[in-house]
Protein backbone atom coordinates (compact mmCIF):
# COMPACT_ATOMS: atom_id res chain seq x y z
CA UNK A 1 0.00 0.00 0.00
CA UNK A 2 1.24 3.50 -0.78
CA UNK A 3 0.17 7.06 0.11
CA UNK A 4 1.26 9.92 -2.16
CA UNK A 5 0.63 13.63 -2.56
CA UNK A 6 0.92 15.43 -5.92
CA UNK A 7 2.33 18.63 -4.36
CA UNK A 8 5.15 17.17 -2.23
CA UNK A 9 7.12 13.92 -2.06
CA UNK A 10 8.07 12.02 1.07
CA UNK A 11 10.42 14.12 3.20
CA UNK A 12 9.82 17.30 1.21
CA UNK A 13 8.35 20.67 2.21
CA UNK A 14 4.56 20.99 2.43
CA UNK A 15 3.49 24.00 0.32
CA UNK A 16 2.31 26.91 2.50
CA UNK A 17 -1.12 26.88 0.81
CA UNK A 18 -1.99 23.88 3.05
CA UNK A 19 -0.82 25.50 6.29
CA UNK A 20 -1.90 28.25 8.69
CA UNK A 21 0.07 30.69 6.51
CA UNK A 22 -1.99 29.78 3.45
CA UNK A 23 -5.58 28.62 3.04
CA UNK A 24 -5.23 25.96 5.76
CA UNK A 25 -6.90 23.35 3.55
CA UNK A 26 -5.93 19.74 3.03
CA UNK A 27 -3.58 18.82 0.19
CA UNK A 28 -4.71 16.20 -2.33
CA UNK A 29 -3.80 12.66 -1.30
CA UNK A 30 -3.71 9.52 -3.42
CA UNK A 31 -4.07 5.95 -2.17
CA UNK A 32 -2.46 3.03 -4.03
CA UNK A 33 -2.61 -0.77 -3.71
CA UNK A 34 -5.33 -1.01 -1.04
CA UNK A 35 -5.60 -4.67 0.07
CA UNK A 36 -8.65 -6.30 -1.55
CA UNK A 37 -9.79 -7.63 1.83
CA UNK A 38 -9.91 -4.15 3.42
CA UNK A 39 -13.27 -3.13 4.89
CA UNK A 40 -12.32 0.49 5.72
CA UNK A 41 -9.50 3.04 5.64
CA UNK A 42 -8.18 5.37 8.33
CA UNK A 43 -6.13 8.52 7.74
CA UNK A 44 -4.27 10.23 10.57
CA UNK A 45 -2.02 13.27 10.22
CA UNK A 46 0.06 14.20 13.23
CA UNK A 47 3.10 16.21 14.29
CA UNK A 48 5.44 14.62 16.89
CA UNK A 49 7.77 17.67 17.08
CA UNK A 50 5.70 19.95 19.31
CA UNK A 51 7.79 21.66 22.03
CA UNK A 52 7.11 20.13 25.48
CA UNK A 53 6.24 23.54 26.91
CA UNK A 54 3.39 23.76 24.35
CA UNK A 55 2.18 20.15 24.66
CA UNK A 56 3.87 17.88 27.24
CA UNK A 57 3.20 14.78 25.10
CA UNK A 58 4.91 16.58 22.16
CA UNK A 59 2.15 15.50 19.73
CA UNK A 60 -0.43 17.45 17.75
CA UNK A 61 -3.12 15.64 15.76
CA UNK A 62 -4.02 17.56 12.57
CA UNK A 63 -6.60 15.27 10.94
CA UNK A 64 -8.38 12.07 11.92
CA UNK A 65 -10.58 10.36 9.31
CA UNK A 66 -11.97 6.82 9.69
CA UNK A 67 -14.45 4.38 8.15
CA UNK A 68 -13.54 5.60 4.67
CA UNK A 69 -14.68 3.09 2.04
CA UNK A 70 -11.80 0.84 0.90
CA UNK A 71 -12.62 1.86 -2.67
CA UNK A 72 -11.41 5.40 -1.89
CA UNK A 73 -8.48 6.12 -4.20
CA UNK A 74 -7.92 9.79 -3.36
CA UNK A 75 -8.96 12.82 -1.38
CA UNK A 76 -8.92 15.94 -3.56
CA UNK A 77 -7.44 19.13 -2.14
CA UNK A 78 -9.74 21.23 0.00
CA UNK A 79 -12.45 18.56 0.31
CA UNK A 80 -14.16 16.56 3.00
CA UNK A 81 -13.29 12.89 2.51
CA UNK A 82 -15.83 10.08 2.64
CA UNK A 83 -16.20 8.42 6.02
CA UNK A 84 -16.23 9.98 9.48
CA UNK A 85 -13.99 12.76 10.74
CA UNK A 86 -12.62 12.86 14.24
CA UNK A 87 -11.43 15.65 16.49
CA UNK A 88 -7.98 17.10 16.02
CA UNK A 89 -5.93 18.41 18.95
CA UNK A 90 -7.61 21.82 18.69
CA UNK A 91 -10.90 20.05 19.48
CA UNK A 92 -12.29 20.76 16.02
CA UNK A 93 -13.60 18.31 13.44
CA UNK A 94 -11.63 18.24 10.20
CA UNK A 95 -8.24 19.27 8.90
CA UNK A 96 -5.96 21.77 10.62
CA UNK A 97 -2.82 22.54 8.66
CA UNK A 98 0.77 22.76 9.86
CA UNK A 99 1.54 25.78 12.02
CA UNK A 100 4.72 25.04 13.99
CA UNK A 101 5.42 27.59 16.73
CA UNK A 102 9.20 27.29 16.86
CA UNK A 103 11.07 25.59 14.00
CA UNK A 104 10.67 23.07 11.20
CA UNK A 105 8.36 20.19 12.15
CA UNK A 106 7.64 16.81 10.54
CA UNK A 107 4.06 15.93 9.62
CA UNK A 108 3.21 12.26 9.29
CA UNK A 109 0.34 11.31 6.97
CA UNK A 110 -0.58 7.73 7.92
CA UNK A 111 -3.02 5.58 5.97
CA UNK A 112 -4.30 2.31 7.42
CA UNK A 113 -6.29 -0.42 5.69
CA UNK A 114 -8.48 -2.25 8.20
CA UNK A 115 -10.27 -5.58 8.09
CA UNK A 116 -13.30 -4.02 9.79
CA UNK A 117 -15.38 -0.87 10.12
CA UNK A 118 -14.78 0.96 13.41
CA UNK A 119 -17.66 1.11 15.88
CA UNK A 120 -17.17 4.81 16.60
CA UNK A 121 -19.38 7.84 16.17
CA UNK A 122 -18.14 10.93 14.31
CA UNK A 123 -15.87 13.10 16.43
CA UNK A 124 -13.66 10.38 17.93
CA UNK A 125 -10.12 11.33 18.93
CA UNK A 126 -6.96 9.82 17.46
CA UNK A 127 -6.47 7.85 20.68
CA UNK A 128 -9.97 6.37 20.40
CA UNK A 129 -9.47 5.49 16.73
CA UNK A 130 -6.07 3.90 17.36
CA UNK A 131 -7.50 1.84 20.22
CA UNK A 132 -10.44 0.67 18.08
CA UNK A 133 -8.25 -0.35 15.14
CA UNK A 134 -5.83 -2.49 17.20
CA UNK A 135 -5.76 -6.01 15.83
CA UNK A 136 -7.52 -4.98 12.59
CA UNK A 137 -4.69 -3.36 10.59
CA UNK A 138 -4.06 -5.14 7.28
CA UNK A 139 -1.59 -2.61 5.85
CA UNK A 140 -0.11 0.80 6.58
CA UNK A 141 1.41 3.50 4.36
CA UNK A 142 3.10 6.69 5.45
CA UNK A 143 4.09 9.99 3.88
CA UNK A 144 6.11 12.60 5.77
CA UNK A 145 6.17 16.29 4.93
CA UNK A 146 8.04 19.14 6.62
CA UNK A 147 7.13 22.73 7.33
CA UNK A 148 8.53 25.80 9.08
CA UNK A 149 6.60 29.06 9.41
CA UNK A 150 7.92 32.19 7.81
CA UNK A 151 10.03 30.52 5.12
CA UNK A 152 7.87 31.72 2.22
CA UNK A 153 7.40 28.33 0.58
CA UNK A 154 5.53 28.40 -2.70
CA UNK A 155 1.80 27.81 -2.69
CA UNK A 156 2.07 24.48 -4.55
PDB file of C-alpha atoms in Angstrom:
ATOM      1  CA  UNK A   1       0.000   0.000   0.000  1.00  0.00           C
ATOM      2  CA  UNK A   2       1.239   3.498  -0.776  1.00  0.00           C
ATOM      3  CA  UNK A   3       0.167   7.055   0.113  1.00  0.00           C
ATOM      4  CA  UNK A   4       1.259   9.915  -2.160  1.00  0.00           C
ATOM      5  CA  UNK A   5       0.634  13.628  -2.564  1.00  0.00           C
ATOM      6  CA  UNK A   6       0.921  15.426  -5.917  1.00  0.00           C
ATOM      7  CA  UNK A   7       2.333  18.631  -4.359  1.00  0.00           C
ATOM      8  CA  UNK A   8       5.151  17.166  -2.232  1.00  0.00           C
ATOM      9  CA  UNK A   9       7.121  13.924  -2.061  1.00  0.00           C
ATOM     10  CA  UNK A  10       8.073  12.021   1.066  1.00  0.00           C
ATOM     11  CA  UNK A  11      10.423  14.115   3.196  1.00  0.00           C
ATOM     12  CA  UNK A  12       9.825  17.305   1.214  1.00  0.00           C
ATOM     13  CA  UNK A  13       8.352  20.669   2.214  1.00  0.00           C
ATOM     14  CA  UNK A  14       4.564  20.995   2.426  1.00  0.00           C
ATOM     15  CA  UNK A  15       3.494  24.003   0.319  1.00  0.00           C
ATOM     16  CA  UNK A  16       2.311  26.907   2.499  1.00  0.00           C
ATOM     17  CA  UNK A  17      -1.116  26.884   0.812  1.00  0.00           C
ATOM     18  CA  UNK A  18      -1.993  23.883   3.045  1.00  0.00           C
ATOM     19  CA  UNK A  19      -0.815  25.502   6.287  1.00  0.00           C
ATOM     20  CA  UNK A  20      -1.901  28.252   8.688  1.00  0.00           C
ATOM     21  CA  UNK A  21       0.069  30.688   6.510  1.00  0.00           C
ATOM     22  CA  UNK A  22      -1.993  29.775   3.453  1.00  0.00           C
ATOM     23  CA  UNK A  23      -5.584  28.619   3.038  1.00  0.00           C
ATOM     24  CA  UNK A  24      -5.235  25.957   5.762  1.00  0.00           C
ATOM     25  CA  UNK A  25      -6.904  23.350   3.548  1.00  0.00           C
ATOM     26  CA  UNK A  26      -5.927  19.742   3.029  1.00  0.00           C
ATOM     27  CA  UNK A  27      -3.584  18.816   0.189  1.00  0.00           C
ATOM     28  CA  UNK A  28      -4.705  16.203  -2.328  1.00  0.00           C
ATOM     29  CA  UNK A  29      -3.802  12.663  -1.297  1.00  0.00           C
ATOM     30  CA  UNK A  30      -3.706   9.522  -3.423  1.00  0.00           C
ATOM     31  CA  UNK A  31      -4.067   5.945  -2.172  1.00  0.00           C
ATOM     32  CA  UNK A  32      -2.463   3.032  -4.035  1.00  0.00           C
ATOM     33  CA  UNK A  33      -2.614  -0.766  -3.706  1.00  0.00           C
ATOM     34  CA  UNK A  34      -5.326  -1.013  -1.035  1.00  0.00           C
ATOM     35  CA  UNK A  35      -5.598  -4.667   0.066  1.00  0.00           C
ATOM     36  CA  UNK A  36      -8.646  -6.299  -1.555  1.00  0.00           C
ATOM     37  CA  UNK A  37      -9.794  -7.628   1.833  1.00  0.00           C
ATOM     38  CA  UNK A  38      -9.912  -4.154   3.421  1.00  0.00           C
ATOM     39  CA  UNK A  39     -13.269  -3.126   4.887  1.00  0.00           C
ATOM     40  CA  UNK A  40     -12.324   0.489   5.718  1.00  0.00           C
ATOM     41  CA  UNK A  41      -9.502   3.035   5.638  1.00  0.00           C
ATOM     42  CA  UNK A  42      -8.179   5.367   8.331  1.00  0.00           C
ATOM     43  CA  UNK A  43      -6.128   8.518   7.735  1.00  0.00           C
ATOM     44  CA  UNK A  44      -4.268  10.230  10.566  1.00  0.00           C
ATOM     45  CA  UNK A  45      -2.016  13.271  10.220  1.00  0.00           C
ATOM     46  CA  UNK A  46       0.063  14.205  13.235  1.00  0.00           C
ATOM     47  CA  UNK A  47       3.103  16.213  14.288  1.00  0.00           C
ATOM     48  CA  UNK A  48       5.437  14.624  16.886  1.00  0.00           C
ATOM     49  CA  UNK A  49       7.765  17.667  17.076  1.00  0.00           C
ATOM     50  CA  UNK A  50       5.701  19.945  19.309  1.00  0.00           C
ATOM     51  CA  UNK A  51       7.788  21.656  22.032  1.00  0.00           C
ATOM     52  CA  UNK A  52       7.114  20.133  25.478  1.00  0.00           C
ATOM     53  CA  UNK A  53       6.238  23.541  26.913  1.00  0.00           C
ATOM     54  CA  UNK A  54       3.389  23.757  24.347  1.00  0.00           C
ATOM     55  CA  UNK A  55       2.175  20.145  24.662  1.00  0.00           C
ATOM     56  CA  UNK A  56       3.872  17.878  27.241  1.00  0.00           C
ATOM     57  CA  UNK A  57       3.196  14.777  25.104  1.00  0.00           C
ATOM     58  CA  UNK A  58       4.913  16.580  22.156  1.00  0.00           C
ATOM     59  CA  UNK A  59       2.147  15.505  19.729  1.00  0.00           C
ATOM     60  CA  UNK A  60      -0.431  17.453  17.748  1.00  0.00           C
ATOM     61  CA  UNK A  61      -3.120  15.644  15.756  1.00  0.00           C
ATOM     62  CA  UNK A  62      -4.017  17.560  12.569  1.00  0.00           C
ATOM     63  CA  UNK A  63      -6.599  15.269  10.944  1.00  0.00           C
ATOM     64  CA  UNK A  64      -8.383  12.074  11.921  1.00  0.00           C
ATOM     65  CA  UNK A  65     -10.577  10.356   9.310  1.00  0.00           C
ATOM     66  CA  UNK A  66     -11.975   6.823   9.686  1.00  0.00           C
ATOM     67  CA  UNK A  67     -14.449   4.382   8.154  1.00  0.00           C
ATOM     68  CA  UNK A  68     -13.538   5.596   4.674  1.00  0.00           C
ATOM     69  CA  UNK A  69     -14.679   3.085   2.036  1.00  0.00           C
ATOM     70  CA  UNK A  70     -11.800   0.837   0.900  1.00  0.00           C
ATOM     71  CA  UNK A  71     -12.622   1.865  -2.668  1.00  0.00           C
ATOM     72  CA  UNK A  72     -11.412   5.402  -1.895  1.00  0.00           C
ATOM     73  CA  UNK A  73      -8.480   6.122  -4.201  1.00  0.00           C
ATOM     74  CA  UNK A  74      -7.922   9.788  -3.364  1.00  0.00           C
ATOM     75  CA  UNK A  75      -8.955  12.816  -1.377  1.00  0.00           C
ATOM     76  CA  UNK A  76      -8.923  15.939  -3.559  1.00  0.00           C
ATOM     77  CA  UNK A  77      -7.436  19.127  -2.145  1.00  0.00           C
ATOM     78  CA  UNK A  78      -9.744  21.231   0.005  1.00  0.00           C
ATOM     79  CA  UNK A  79     -12.448  18.563   0.314  1.00  0.00           C
ATOM     80  CA  UNK A  80     -14.158  16.562   2.999  1.00  0.00           C
ATOM     81  CA  UNK A  81     -13.287  12.890   2.512  1.00  0.00           C
ATOM     82  CA  UNK A  82     -15.828  10.079   2.642  1.00  0.00           C
ATOM     83  CA  UNK A  83     -16.203   8.421   6.019  1.00  0.00           C
ATOM     84  CA  UNK A  84     -16.228   9.978   9.475  1.00  0.00           C
ATOM     85  CA  UNK A  85     -13.990  12.756  10.737  1.00  0.00           C
ATOM     86  CA  UNK A  86     -12.622  12.861  14.240  1.00  0.00           C
ATOM     87  CA  UNK A  87     -11.425  15.651  16.488  1.00  0.00           C
ATOM     88  CA  UNK A  88      -7.977  17.097  16.021  1.00  0.00           C
ATOM     89  CA  UNK A  89      -5.930  18.411  18.947  1.00  0.00           C
ATOM     90  CA  UNK A  90      -7.612  21.819  18.686  1.00  0.00           C
ATOM     91  CA  UNK A  91     -10.902  20.046  19.476  1.00  0.00           C
ATOM     92  CA  UNK A  92     -12.293  20.761  16.019  1.00  0.00           C
ATOM     93  CA  UNK A  93     -13.596  18.307  13.436  1.00  0.00           C
ATOM     94  CA  UNK A  94     -11.626  18.235  10.199  1.00  0.00           C
ATOM     95  CA  UNK A  95      -8.237  19.272   8.898  1.00  0.00           C
ATOM     96  CA  UNK A  96      -5.965  21.766  10.624  1.00  0.00           C
ATOM     97  CA  UNK A  97      -2.819  22.545   8.664  1.00  0.00           C
ATOM     98  CA  UNK A  98       0.766  22.759   9.856  1.00  0.00           C
ATOM     99  CA  UNK A  99       1.545  25.784  12.020  1.00  0.00           C
ATOM    100  CA  UNK A 100       4.720  25.035  13.986  1.00  0.00           C
ATOM    101  CA  UNK A 101       5.423  27.593  16.727  1.00  0.00           C
ATOM    102  CA  UNK A 102       9.198  27.293  16.859  1.00  0.00           C
ATOM    103  CA  UNK A 103      11.072  25.590  14.002  1.00  0.00           C
ATOM    104  CA  UNK A 104      10.666  23.066  11.197  1.00  0.00           C
ATOM    105  CA  UNK A 105       8.363  20.188  12.150  1.00  0.00           C
ATOM    106  CA  UNK A 106       7.636  16.814  10.544  1.00  0.00           C
ATOM    107  CA  UNK A 107       4.057  15.933   9.618  1.00  0.00           C
ATOM    108  CA  UNK A 108       3.210  12.257   9.289  1.00  0.00           C
ATOM    109  CA  UNK A 109       0.342  11.310   6.975  1.00  0.00           C
ATOM    110  CA  UNK A 110      -0.579   7.733   7.917  1.00  0.00           C
ATOM    111  CA  UNK A 111      -3.023   5.583   5.970  1.00  0.00           C
ATOM    112  CA  UNK A 112      -4.299   2.307   7.421  1.00  0.00           C
ATOM    113  CA  UNK A 113      -6.290  -0.423   5.694  1.00  0.00           C
ATOM    114  CA  UNK A 114      -8.481  -2.246   8.196  1.00  0.00           C
ATOM    115  CA  UNK A 115     -10.272  -5.578   8.090  1.00  0.00           C
ATOM    116  CA  UNK A 116     -13.301  -4.015   9.792  1.00  0.00           C
ATOM    117  CA  UNK A 117     -15.378  -0.873  10.122  1.00  0.00           C
ATOM    118  CA  UNK A 118     -14.783   0.955  13.413  1.00  0.00           C
ATOM    119  CA  UNK A 119     -17.663   1.113  15.882  1.00  0.00           C
ATOM    120  CA  UNK A 120     -17.171   4.808  16.601  1.00  0.00           C
ATOM    121  CA  UNK A 121     -19.378   7.844  16.171  1.00  0.00           C
ATOM    122  CA  UNK A 122     -18.143  10.929  14.306  1.00  0.00           C
ATOM    123  CA  UNK A 123     -15.866  13.104  16.428  1.00  0.00           C
ATOM    124  CA  UNK A 124     -13.656  10.379  17.930  1.00  0.00           C
ATOM    125  CA  UNK A 125     -10.117  11.329  18.931  1.00  0.00           C
ATOM    126  CA  UNK A 126      -6.959   9.825  17.457  1.00  0.00           C
ATOM    127  CA  UNK A 127      -6.473   7.853  20.684  1.00  0.00           C
ATOM    128  CA  UNK A 128      -9.973   6.372  20.402  1.00  0.00           C
ATOM    129  CA  UNK A 129      -9.469   5.495  16.734  1.00  0.00           C
ATOM    130  CA  UNK A 130      -6.066   3.901  17.359  1.00  0.00           C
ATOM    131  CA  UNK A 131      -7.503   1.839  20.219  1.00  0.00           C
ATOM    132  CA  UNK A 132     -10.445   0.669  18.083  1.00  0.00           C
ATOM    133  CA  UNK A 133      -8.253  -0.348  15.136  1.00  0.00           C
ATOM    134  CA  UNK A 134      -5.828  -2.486  17.201  1.00  0.00           C
ATOM    135  CA  UNK A 135      -5.765  -6.011  15.825  1.00  0.00           C
ATOM    136  CA  UNK A 136      -7.524  -4.984  12.590  1.00  0.00           C
ATOM    137  CA  UNK A 137      -4.686  -3.362  10.593  1.00  0.00           C
ATOM    138  CA  UNK A 138      -4.062  -5.138   7.276  1.00  0.00           C
ATOM    139  CA  UNK A 139      -1.590  -2.612   5.847  1.00  0.00           C
ATOM    140  CA  UNK A 140      -0.105   0.802   6.577  1.00  0.00           C
ATOM    141  CA  UNK A 141       1.406   3.496   4.364  1.00  0.00           C
ATOM    142  CA  UNK A 142       3.101   6.687   5.449  1.00  0.00           C
ATOM    143  CA  UNK A 143       4.086   9.989   3.882  1.00  0.00           C
ATOM    144  CA  UNK A 144       6.105  12.602   5.775  1.00  0.00           C
ATOM    145  CA  UNK A 145       6.168  16.290   4.932  1.00  0.00           C
ATOM    146  CA  UNK A 146       8.035  19.135   6.624  1.00  0.00           C
ATOM    147  CA  UNK A 147       7.132  22.732   7.335  1.00  0.00           C
ATOM    148  CA  UNK A 148       8.528  25.803   9.081  1.00  0.00           C
ATOM    149  CA  UNK A 149       6.599  29.057   9.408  1.00  0.00           C
ATOM    150  CA  UNK A 150       7.921  32.195   7.808  1.00  0.00           C
ATOM    151  CA  UNK A 151      10.026  30.521   5.125  1.00  0.00           C
ATOM    152  CA  UNK A 152       7.869  31.718   2.220  1.00  0.00           C
ATOM    153  CA  UNK A 153       7.403  28.325   0.584  1.00  0.00           C
ATOM    154  CA  UNK A 154       5.531  28.404  -2.695  1.00  0.00           C
ATOM    155  CA  UNK A 155       1.802  27.805  -2.688  1.00  0.00           C
ATOM    156  CA  UNK A 156       2.070  24.484  -4.547  1.00  0.00           C
TER     157      UNK A 156
END
